[in-house]
Coordinates of C-alpha atoms and ligand atoms in Angstrom, one line a residue:
M1 CA -210.6 26.2 181.3
R2 CA -208.8 23.7 183.4
I3 CA -206.1 21.7 181.6
L4 CA -203.9 18.8 182.9
V5 CA -200.4 18.6 181.4
V6 CA -198.7 15.2 181.8
E7 CA -195.0 15.4 180.7
D8 CA -192.0 14.0 182.4
E9 CA -189.4 16.1 180.5
P10 CA -189.0 19.2 182.7
T11 CA -188.1 21.7 179.9
L12 CA -191.0 20.6 177.7
Q13 CA -193.4 20.6 180.7
T14 CA -192.4 24.2 181.6
Q15 CA -192.9 25.3 178.0
L16 CA -196.3 23.6 177.8
V17 CA -197.5 25.2 181.1
A18 CA -196.3 28.6 180.0
A19 CA -198.0 28.4 176.6
I20 CA -201.3 27.0 177.9
A21 CA -201.5 29.4 180.8
A22 CA -200.8 32.3 178.4
A23 CA -203.8 31.1 176.4
G24 CA -205.9 31.9 179.5
H25 CA -206.2 28.4 181.1
T26 CA -205.6 27.0 184.5
V27 CA -202.9 24.4 184.3
E28 CA -202.1 21.4 186.5
T29 CA -199.2 19.2 185.9
A30 CA -198.1 15.6 186.5
S31 CA -194.6 14.3 185.8
D32 CA -195.2 10.5 186.0
G33 CA -197.9 8.0 185.1
Q34 CA -199.0 7.3 188.7
Q35 CA -199.7 11.0 189.5
A36 CA -201.4 11.5 186.2
R37 CA -203.7 8.5 186.7
Y38 CA -204.7 9.7 190.1
L39 CA -205.3 13.4 189.1
G40 CA -207.3 12.4 186.0
E41 CA -209.4 10.1 188.0
V42 CA -210.3 12.4 191.0
E43 CA -210.1 15.9 189.5
D44 CA -212.2 17.4 186.7
F45 CA -210.3 18.7 183.7
D46 CA -211.7 20.3 180.5
A47 CA -208.8 18.6 178.5
V48 CA -205.6 16.7 179.0
V49 CA -202.2 16.8 177.2
L50 CA -200.7 13.4 177.8
D51 CA -197.2 12.3 176.9
L52 CA -197.1 8.6 176.2
G53 CA -193.6 7.9 177.4
L54 CA -193.8 8.3 181.2
P55 CA -192.1 6.9 184.2
Q56 CA -193.9 4.4 186.5
I57 CA -197.0 3.9 184.4
D58 CA -196.9 4.5 180.6
G59 CA -199.3 7.1 179.1
L60 CA -201.4 4.5 177.2
S61 CA -202.2 2.5 180.4
V62 CA -203.1 5.8 182.1
L63 CA -205.5 6.7 179.3
R64 CA -207.1 3.2 179.2
H65 CA -207.5 3.4 183.0
W66 CA -209.3 6.8 182.7
R67 CA -211.6 5.5 180.0
T68 CA -212.6 2.4 181.9
Q69 CA -213.4 4.6 184.9
G70 CA -215.7 6.6 182.7
R71 CA -213.5 9.7 182.6
N72 CA -214.4 11.2 179.2
M73 CA -212.4 14.5 179.1
P74 CA -210.8 15.2 175.7
V75 CA -207.2 13.9 175.6
L76 CA -204.4 15.0 173.3
I77 CA -201.6 12.5 173.3
L78 CA -197.9 13.4 172.5
T79 CA -196.2 10.6 170.6
A80 CA -192.6 9.9 169.7
R81 CA -191.5 11.0 166.3
G82 CA -192.2 8.6 163.5
S83 CA -194.0 6.2 165.7
W84 CA -197.2 5.7 163.7
H85 CA -198.2 2.6 165.7
E86 CA -198.3 4.8 168.9
K87 CA -200.8 7.1 167.2
V88 CA -203.1 4.2 166.2
T89 CA -202.9 2.5 169.6
G90 CA -203.4 5.8 171.3
M91 CA -206.6 6.6 169.3
D92 CA -207.8 3.1 169.9
A93 CA -207.2 3.6 173.7
G94 CA -209.5 6.6 173.7
A95 CA -207.3 9.6 172.7
D96 CA -209.2 12.4 170.9
D97 CA -206.2 13.7 169.0
Y98 CA -202.4 13.3 168.7
L99 CA -199.3 15.3 168.0
A100 CA -195.9 13.9 167.2
K101 CA -192.8 15.3 168.9
P102 CA -191.2 17.7 168.2
F103 CA -194.2 20.0 167.5
H104 CA -194.8 23.7 167.2
M105 CA -196.5 25.1 170.3
E106 CA -198.9 27.0 168.0
E107 CA -200.1 23.8 166.6
L108 CA -200.6 22.3 170.1
L109 CA -202.6 25.3 171.1
A110 CA -204.8 25.1 167.9
R111 CA -205.5 21.5 168.5
L112 CA -206.3 22.1 172.1
R113 CA -208.8 24.9 171.1
A114 CA -210.4 22.5 168.7
L115 CA -210.8 19.9 171.4
L116 CA -212.3 22.4 173.9
R117 CA -214.7 23.7 171.2
R118 CA -216.1 20.3 170.8
L119 CA -217.2 20.1 174.4
S120 CA -218.7 23.6 174.5
P121 CA -222.2 24.4 173.3
H122 CA -220.6 27.2 171.2
A123 CA -219.4 26.4 167.7
S124 CA -216.6 29.0 167.4
A125 CA -214.0 30.7 169.5
L126 CA -216.5 33.6 169.9
W127 CA -219.1 32.8 172.6
Q128 CA -222.3 34.8 172.9
C129 CA -224.6 35.1 175.9
G130 CA -227.1 37.9 175.6
P131 CA -225.1 41.1 175.3
I132 CA -221.9 39.4 176.5
T133 CA -219.4 38.1 174.0
L134 CA -216.3 36.2 175.0
D135 CA -213.4 35.4 172.7
T136 CA -211.7 32.2 174.0
R137 CA -208.8 32.7 171.5
Q138 CA -207.9 36.3 172.2
V139 CA -208.8 35.9 175.9
C140 CA -211.1 39.0 176.0
A141 CA -214.7 39.9 176.4
W142 CA -217.2 42.6 175.5
V143 CA -220.7 43.8 176.6
N144 CA -222.5 45.2 173.6
D145 CA -219.2 45.8 171.8
Q146 CA -217.7 47.6 174.8
P147 CA -214.5 45.8 175.8
L148 CA -214.4 44.6 179.4
T149 CA -211.3 44.9 181.5
L150 CA -211.1 41.6 183.4
T151 CA -208.5 40.1 185.6
S152 CA -207.4 36.6 184.8
H153 CA -209.6 35.2 187.6
E154 CA -212.6 37.2 186.4
F155 CA -212.1 36.0 182.8
K156 CA -211.8 32.3 184.0
L157 CA -215.1 32.7 186.0
L158 CA -216.9 34.3 183.1
E159 CA -215.6 31.6 180.7
L160 CA -216.9 28.8 183.0
F161 CA -220.3 30.5 183.3
M162 CA -220.5 31.0 179.5
Q163 CA -219.5 27.4 178.9
Q164 CA -222.7 26.3 180.6
P165 CA -225.2 29.2 180.6
G166 CA -228.2 28.8 182.8
Q167 CA -226.5 26.1 184.9
T168 CA -226.0 26.6 188.6
L169 CA -222.3 26.4 189.5
T170 CA -221.3 25.8 193.1
R171 CA -218.6 27.9 194.8
T172 CA -216.4 24.8 195.0
Q173 CA -216.7 24.2 191.2
L174 CA -215.8 27.9 190.6
A175 CA -212.8 27.7 193.0
E176 CA -211.6 24.5 191.4
H177 CA -211.7 26.1 188.0
I178 CA -209.5 29.1 188.9
Y179 CA -207.1 27.8 191.5
P180 CA -204.3 25.3 190.7
Y181 CA -204.7 22.0 192.4
D182 CA -202.0 22.4 195.0
S183 CA -202.9 25.9 196.1
E184 CA -205.3 26.6 198.9
R185 CA -208.8 26.8 197.5
D186 CA -210.8 29.2 199.6
S187 CA -214.3 29.2 198.2
N188 CA -215.1 32.3 200.3
T189 CA -212.9 34.4 198.0
I190 CA -215.1 33.4 195.1
E191 CA -217.8 35.7 196.5
V192 CA -215.4 38.6 196.2
F193 CA -214.5 37.7 192.6
I194 CA -218.2 37.3 191.7
A195 CA -219.0 40.7 193.2
R196 CA -216.3 42.3 191.1
L197 CA -217.4 40.5 187.9
R198 CA -221.0 41.5 188.5
K199 CA -220.0 45.2 188.6
K200 CA -218.6 44.8 185.1
L201 CA -221.5 42.9 183.6
P202 CA -225.1 44.1 182.8
P203 CA -227.3 44.1 186.0
D204 CA -228.6 40.7 187.1
S205 CA -226.4 38.8 184.7
I206 CA -225.1 36.5 187.5
E207 CA -227.9 35.2 189.7
T208 CA -227.4 33.9 193.2
V209 CA -229.0 30.5 193.6
R210 CA -229.6 30.4 197.4
G211 CA -227.7 27.7 199.1
R212 CA -226.3 26.3 195.9
G213 CA -224.2 28.8 193.9
Y214 CA -224.5 31.1 191.0
R215 CA -225.7 31.0 187.4
L216 CA -225.3 33.1 184.3
C217 CA -228.5 34.5 182.9
C218 CA -228.4 35.3 179.2
T219 CA -231.6 37.1 178.7
H220 CA -230.7 40.4 180.2
S221 CA -229.6 43.3 178.0
A222 CA -227.4 46.1 179.1
Ligands
CA1 CA1 -191.7 11.4 178.0

């Protein structure tokens, strides 16, 4: 999934990015409130980790701005230790969860998984689509109990398809999901990744929707 990490403290930002990327996600970062406000408004994220104490514009104002603009992605706020009023104000401003600093990275990842589960049609970390099973927690997948060997790009594509089975996804949407914001997004390379992923899945699992994109079809068996 695509996660925005907003944290001005460089060491913590690096740790957050490393942990969230290791959990199989694409991570974007912002180091101040202005950049965060912009990214959260114009880009699509599956979840945001938002520090409240930020330069330029504070995290609460950023969050309120997103919500008034109808940006409804799940947001986990990071609050200062012992500051209970920040938690209350943060939840009132539209945060979905909070974590007080300092925190254990494992707890942050668990809370992030819980937030992402809420927006997926699947109730657990194990997602099923016909013969395909994907484990969002262990970052692995199977077809009929046969483990798949997937690159991280292939896993991210399969995850996006399984998040919304039957929905047509455009090449641009797929490219946005796997490439970081500031890298060059070449939607032509998506065709190459799709071709490779198709070879690993049961025949006709990924349908081409002419002129629009691709969709995952869950009815085929291997
Ligand atoms: Ca801070």
